[in-house]
Coordinates of C-alpha atoms and ligand atoms in Angstrom, one line a residue:
M211 CA 7.1 -23.5 2.1
T212 CA 8.9 -22.8 -1.3
T213 CA 7.8 -19.5 -2.7
V214 CA 8.0 -17.6 -6.0
I215 CA 7.4 -13.8 -6.1
I216 CA 6.0 -12.5 -9.4
G217 CA 6.7 -8.9 -10.3
S218 CA 9.7 -6.6 -9.7
G219 CA 8.0 -3.4 -8.6
N220 CA 7.8 -1.8 -5.1
V221 CA 5.8 -4.5 -3.4
A222 CA 7.7 -7.4 -5.0
W223 CA 10.9 -5.8 -3.9
H224 CA 9.8 -5.5 -0.3
M225 CA 8.0 -8.9 -0.1
A226 CA 11.2 -10.6 -1.5
K227 CA 13.3 -8.8 1.2
A228 CA 10.8 -9.6 4.0
F229 CA 10.5 -13.2 3.0
K230 CA 14.3 -13.7 2.9
Q231 CA 14.8 -11.9 6.2
A232 CA 12.1 -14.2 7.8
G233 CA 13.9 -17.3 6.5
I234 CA 11.0 -18.2 4.1
E235 CA 12.3 -20.3 1.3
L236 CA 12.2 -18.0 -1.7
V237 CA 13.1 -20.0 -4.8
Q238 CA 12.6 -17.5 -7.7
V239 CA 11.6 -14.0 -8.6
F240 CA 9.7 -14.0 -11.9
G241 CA 8.4 -11.2 -14.2
R242 CA 8.8 -9.3 -17.4
N243 CA 11.2 -6.6 -16.5
E244 CA 14.7 -8.2 -16.7
K245 CA 16.6 -5.1 -15.5
E246 CA 14.6 -4.8 -12.3
L247 CA 14.4 -8.6 -11.7
H248 CA 18.2 -8.8 -12.1
K249 CA 18.6 -6.0 -9.4
L250 CA 16.1 -7.7 -7.1
S251 CA 17.7 -11.1 -7.6
Q252 CA 21.1 -9.7 -6.6
E253 CA 19.6 -7.9 -3.6
V254 CA 18.0 -11.0 -2.1
G255 CA 20.3 -13.7 -3.6
V256 CA 17.6 -15.6 -5.5
A257 CA 17.4 -16.7 -9.1
Y258 CA 15.2 -14.8 -11.5
S259 CA 13.4 -15.6 -14.8
T260 CA 11.4 -13.8 -17.4
Q261 CA 10.6 -17.1 -19.2
E262 CA 10.0 -20.1 -16.9
L263 CA 8.1 -20.3 -13.7
T264 CA 9.8 -22.7 -11.2
R265 CA 7.5 -25.2 -9.4
A266 CA 6.9 -24.0 -5.8
D267 CA 4.3 -24.4 -3.1
F268 CA 3.3 -20.7 -3.1
Y269 CA 3.2 -18.0 -5.8
L270 CA 2.8 -14.4 -4.7
I271 CA 1.6 -12.1 -7.5
C272 CA 2.9 -8.6 -6.9
T273 CA 2.1 -7.0 -10.3
S274 CA -0.2 -4.0 -10.9
D275 CA -3.9 -4.7 -10.4
K276 CA -4.6 -4.5 -14.1
A277 CA -2.1 -7.3 -14.9
I278 CA -3.0 -9.7 -12.1
H279 CA -5.6 -11.7 -14.1
E280 CA -3.3 -12.2 -17.2
V281 CA -0.3 -13.0 -15.0
S282 CA -2.3 -15.5 -12.9
K283 CA -2.9 -17.6 -16.1
L284 CA 0.8 -18.2 -16.4
I285 CA 0.7 -20.5 -13.4
N286 CA -0.1 -23.9 -14.8
Y287 CA 0.7 -26.0 -11.7
E288 CA -2.3 -27.7 -10.0
N289 CA -2.8 -27.8 -6.2
V290 CA -0.4 -25.0 -5.5
L291 CA -1.4 -21.9 -3.6
V292 CA -1.5 -18.5 -5.4
A293 CA -2.2 -15.1 -3.9
H294 CA -2.1 -11.5 -5.0
T295 CA -1.3 -8.4 -3.0
S296 CA -4.0 -6.1 -4.3
G297 CA -6.1 -4.2 -1.8
S298 CA -9.2 -4.1 -4.0
L299 CA -9.4 -7.2 -6.2
S300 CA -11.1 -10.4 -5.1
R301 CA -9.5 -13.9 -5.1
E302 CA -11.5 -14.5 -8.3
A303 CA -9.2 -12.2 -10.2
L304 CA -6.9 -15.2 -10.3
E305 CA -7.6 -17.7 -13.1
G306 CA -6.2 -21.2 -12.9
S307 CA -6.8 -24.6 -11.3
Y308 CA -5.0 -23.9 -8.1
R309 CA -5.9 -22.7 -4.6
K310 CA -6.6 -18.9 -4.5
A311 CA -5.9 -16.3 -1.8
S312 CA -5.2 -12.7 -1.1
F313 CA -2.2 -11.7 0.9
Y314 CA -2.4 -7.9 1.4
P315 CA 0.4 -6.0 3.1
L316 CA -0.9 -2.6 4.3
Q317 CA 2.0 -0.1 3.9
T318 CA 3.2 2.5 1.4
F319 CA 6.1 0.6 -0.3
S320 CA 8.9 2.4 -2.2
K321 CA 12.1 0.6 -3.2
A322 CA 14.2 3.5 -2.0
R323 CA 12.8 3.2 1.6
A324 CA 13.9 0.5 4.0
L325 CA 11.1 -0.8 6.3
D326 CA 10.7 -2.5 9.6
Y327 CA 8.6 -5.5 8.6
S328 CA 8.0 -6.7 12.2
R329 CA 5.0 -4.3 12.5
L330 CA 3.7 -4.5 8.9
P331 CA 0.0 -5.4 8.9
F332 CA -0.8 -8.4 6.7
F333 CA -4.3 -9.4 5.8
V334 CA -5.0 -12.9 4.5
D335 CA -8.0 -14.3 2.9
A336 CA -8.0 -17.8 1.3
G337 CA -10.7 -20.0 -0.2
W338 CA -9.9 -22.9 2.2
E339 CA -9.5 -22.7 6.0
A340 CA -6.3 -24.7 5.9
D341 CA -4.8 -22.1 3.5
N342 CA -5.9 -19.3 5.8
I343 CA -3.9 -21.0 8.6
L344 CA -1.0 -21.6 6.3
L345 CA -0.9 -17.9 5.2
M346 CA -1.4 -16.6 8.7
N347 CA 1.5 -18.7 9.9
L348 CA 3.6 -17.5 6.9
A349 CA 2.8 -13.8 7.6
K350 CA 3.5 -14.3 11.3
K351 CA 7.1 -15.3 10.4
I352 CA 7.5 -11.7 9.1
S353 CA 5.3 -9.6 11.3
N354 CA 3.4 -9.5 14.7
N355 CA 0.5 -7.8 13.0
V356 CA -1.4 -10.3 11.1
A357 CA -5.2 -10.8 10.6
Q358 CA -7.7 -12.6 8.5
I359 CA -10.3 -10.3 6.8
N360 CA -12.8 -10.9 4.1
H361 CA -12.9 -9.2 0.7
H362 CA -15.4 -6.6 1.8
Q363 CA -13.3 -5.6 4.7
R364 CA -10.1 -5.5 2.6
K365 CA -11.7 -3.2 0.0
Q366 CA -12.8 -0.8 2.8
M367 CA -9.3 -1.0 4.5
H368 CA -7.7 -0.1 1.1
L369 CA -10.2 2.8 0.7
S370 CA -9.3 4.0 4.2
A371 CA -5.6 3.7 3.4
V372 CA -6.1 6.0 0.4
F373 CA -7.4 8.7 2.7
A374 CA -4.9 8.1 5.5
C375 CA -1.8 7.8 3.2
N376 CA -2.3 8.8 -0.5
F377 CA -4.4 11.9 0.1
V378 CA -2.4 13.0 3.1
N379 CA 0.8 12.7 1.0
H380 CA -0.8 14.7 -1.8
L381 CA -1.5 17.4 0.7
Y382 CA 2.2 17.4 1.6
A383 CA 2.9 17.9 -2.1
R384 CA 0.5 20.8 -2.2
A385 CA 2.0 22.3 0.9
Q386 CA 5.5 22.0 -0.7
Q387 CA 4.2 23.8 -3.8
I388 CA 3.0 26.7 -1.7
C389 CA 6.4 26.9 0.1
Q390 CA 8.3 26.7 -3.2
H391 CA 6.3 29.5 -4.8
N392 CA 7.0 31.7 -1.8
D393 CA 10.6 30.8 -1.3
I394 CA 10.1 29.1 2.1
P395 CA 12.0 25.9 2.9
F396 CA 9.4 23.0 3.2
D397 CA 11.6 21.5 6.0
F398 CA 10.1 24.0 8.4
L399 CA 6.9 22.0 8.2
L400 CA 8.5 18.7 9.2
P401 CA 8.1 19.0 13.0
L402 CA 4.4 19.9 12.4
I403 CA 4.0 16.9 10.1
E404 CA 5.7 14.6 12.5
E405 CA 3.5 15.8 15.5
T406 CA 0.3 15.5 13.4
A407 CA 1.1 11.8 12.7
D408 CA 2.4 11.2 16.3
K409 CA -0.5 12.6 18.3
I410 CA -3.2 10.3 16.8
K411 CA -1.4 7.5 18.7
T412 CA -2.9 9.0 21.9
L413 CA -5.8 11.2 20.7
S414 CA -8.5 10.2 18.2
P415 CA -8.2 12.1 14.9
M416 CA -11.5 13.9 15.8
E417 CA -10.0 15.1 19.0
A418 CA -6.6 16.0 17.4
Q419 CA -8.1 18.4 14.8
T420 CA -7.0 22.0 15.0
G421 CA -7.1 24.9 12.5
P422 CA -9.6 27.5 11.3
A423 CA -12.1 25.0 9.9
V424 CA -12.7 23.2 13.2
R425 CA -13.2 26.6 14.9
N426 CA -15.4 27.6 11.9
D427 CA -13.4 30.9 11.8
Q428 CA -14.9 32.4 8.7
N429 CA -12.6 35.5 8.7
V430 CA -9.5 33.4 8.5
I431 CA -11.0 30.9 6.0
E432 CA -12.1 33.7 3.6
F433 CA -8.6 35.4 4.0
Q434 CA -6.8 32.1 3.2
E435 CA -9.1 31.5 0.2
S436 CA -8.1 35.0 -1.1
L437 CA -4.4 33.9 -1.0
I438 CA -5.0 31.0 -3.3
S439 CA -4.7 31.8 -7.1
N440 CA -4.6 28.1 -8.3
S441 CA -8.2 27.0 -9.0
E442 CA -7.5 23.3 -8.3
L443 CA -5.9 24.1 -4.9
L444 CA -8.8 26.4 -4.1
K445 CA -11.2 23.5 -4.8
V446 CA -9.2 21.3 -2.4
Y447 CA -9.1 23.9 0.3
K448 CA -12.9 24.6 0.1
T449 CA -13.8 20.8 0.0
L450 CA -11.7 19.9 3.0
T451 CA -12.8 23.0 4.9
E452 CA -16.4 22.1 4.4
S453 CA -15.8 18.5 5.3
I454 CA -14.2 19.5 8.6
I455 CA -16.9 22.0 9.4
K456 CA -19.6 19.4 8.7
M457 CA -17.9 16.7 10.9
Y458 CA -18.0 19.1 13.9
E459 CA -21.6 20.3 13.4
L460 CA -23.8 19.4 16.3
Ligands
NAP1548 N1 2.7 0.3 -3.6 C1 2.1 0.1 -2.4 O1 2.4 0.8 -1.5 C2 1.1 -1.1 -2.3 C3 0.7 -1.5 -1.0 C4 -0.1 -2.6 -0.9 C5 -0.5 -3.3 -2.0 N2 -0.1 -2.9 -3.2 C6 -0.6 -3.7 -4.4 O2 0.6 -4.5 -4.8 C7 0.5 -4.7 -6.3 C8 1.8 -4.1 -6.9 O3 2.0 -2.8 -6.6 P1 3.4 -2.0 -6.7 O4 3.3 -0.7 -6.0 O5 4.5 -2.9 -6.5 O6 3.3 -1.7 -8.3 P2 4.6 -1.2 -9.2 O7 5.7 -0.8 -8.3 O8 4.0 -0.3 -10.2 O9 5.0 -2.6 -9.9 C9 4.1 -3.2 -10.7 C10 4.8 -4.5 -11.2 O10 3.9 -5.2 -12.1 C11 4.5 -5.5 -13.3 N3 3.5 -5.5 -14.4 C12 2.7 -4.5 -14.8 N4 2.0 -4.9 -15.8 C13 2.4 -6.1 -16.2 C14 2.0 -7.1 -17.1 N5 1.0 -6.8 -18.0 N6 2.6 -8.3 -17.2 C15 3.5 -8.6 -16.3 N7 4.0 -7.7 -15.3 C16 3.4 -6.5 -15.2 C17 5.5 -4.3 -13.5 O11 6.5 -4.7 -14.5 P3 7.2 -3.5 -15.3 O12 8.3 -3.0 -14.4 O13 7.7 -4.2 -16.5 O14 6.2 -2.5 -15.6 C18 6.1 -4.3 -12.1 O15 7.0 -5.3 -11.8 C19 -0.7 -4.0 -6.7 O16 -1.8 -4.9 -6.8 C20 -1.0 -2.9 -5.6 O17 -2.3 -2.6 -5.6 C21 0.7 -1.8 -3.4

């Protein structure tokens, strides 16, 4: 199936690499950022354009959510399949007389980080059953972890990913600030961070919880609150402590 990837950001970069590695016929990378498109085109050995969209069977729009609607109007071919990679938007965000779908890869993508695509979860959702089968088969060329979910489930999956990835990463950034302010190398926390992520493969997150909040140890909690001078950080500490305590209340 001939494919064009639209965009040159983190997701476009990884999708282009994943498609190429899987032997999917990528015929063009298209977008507005010539410098990044040029780099991507060299990385995957595919032509790029900022002007003219090549005719293909499948267009994967990997632009920011707010640009998807406008960018989708650039595809003037009929009876082609067009999908976006947004976790939140519906297929109806796409405007054009073509077949519409969502093709959502659930991972945190950064250009600087290589990824093993064989376990990458892909969620597909097309307007027609034949297109669901087509996209499932396409994703299965890349990964062993492919499912069809509806828009409601995808929105909730994305929300859950914000908690499991974006918020957790923000807490790493907060932990790093505390270390930096007190001249302690952040690297000392890496074994703890690794074990925290590792142990939920065998224990549920509820079972894996440790720390003063799950023990409702008010002495330690009040002492730690007294150590925090930054008001934003104190809000985060109090909110998460309360959330943990509430989750374990009988
Ligand atoms: N990042 C993730 O981990 C992740 C995971 C799953 C799904 N997604 C979804 O995948 C999509 C892309 O995310 P991303 O992380 O790759 O974003 P990104 O790295 O910020 O890249 C966004 C891309 O969209 C282009 N763009 C922005 N506004 C545009 C416009 N008005 N017209 C044309 N192109 C425009 C940007 O071009 P410029 O370089 O010129 O700005 C860039 O190529 C989003 O829908 C996101 O929700 C992201």
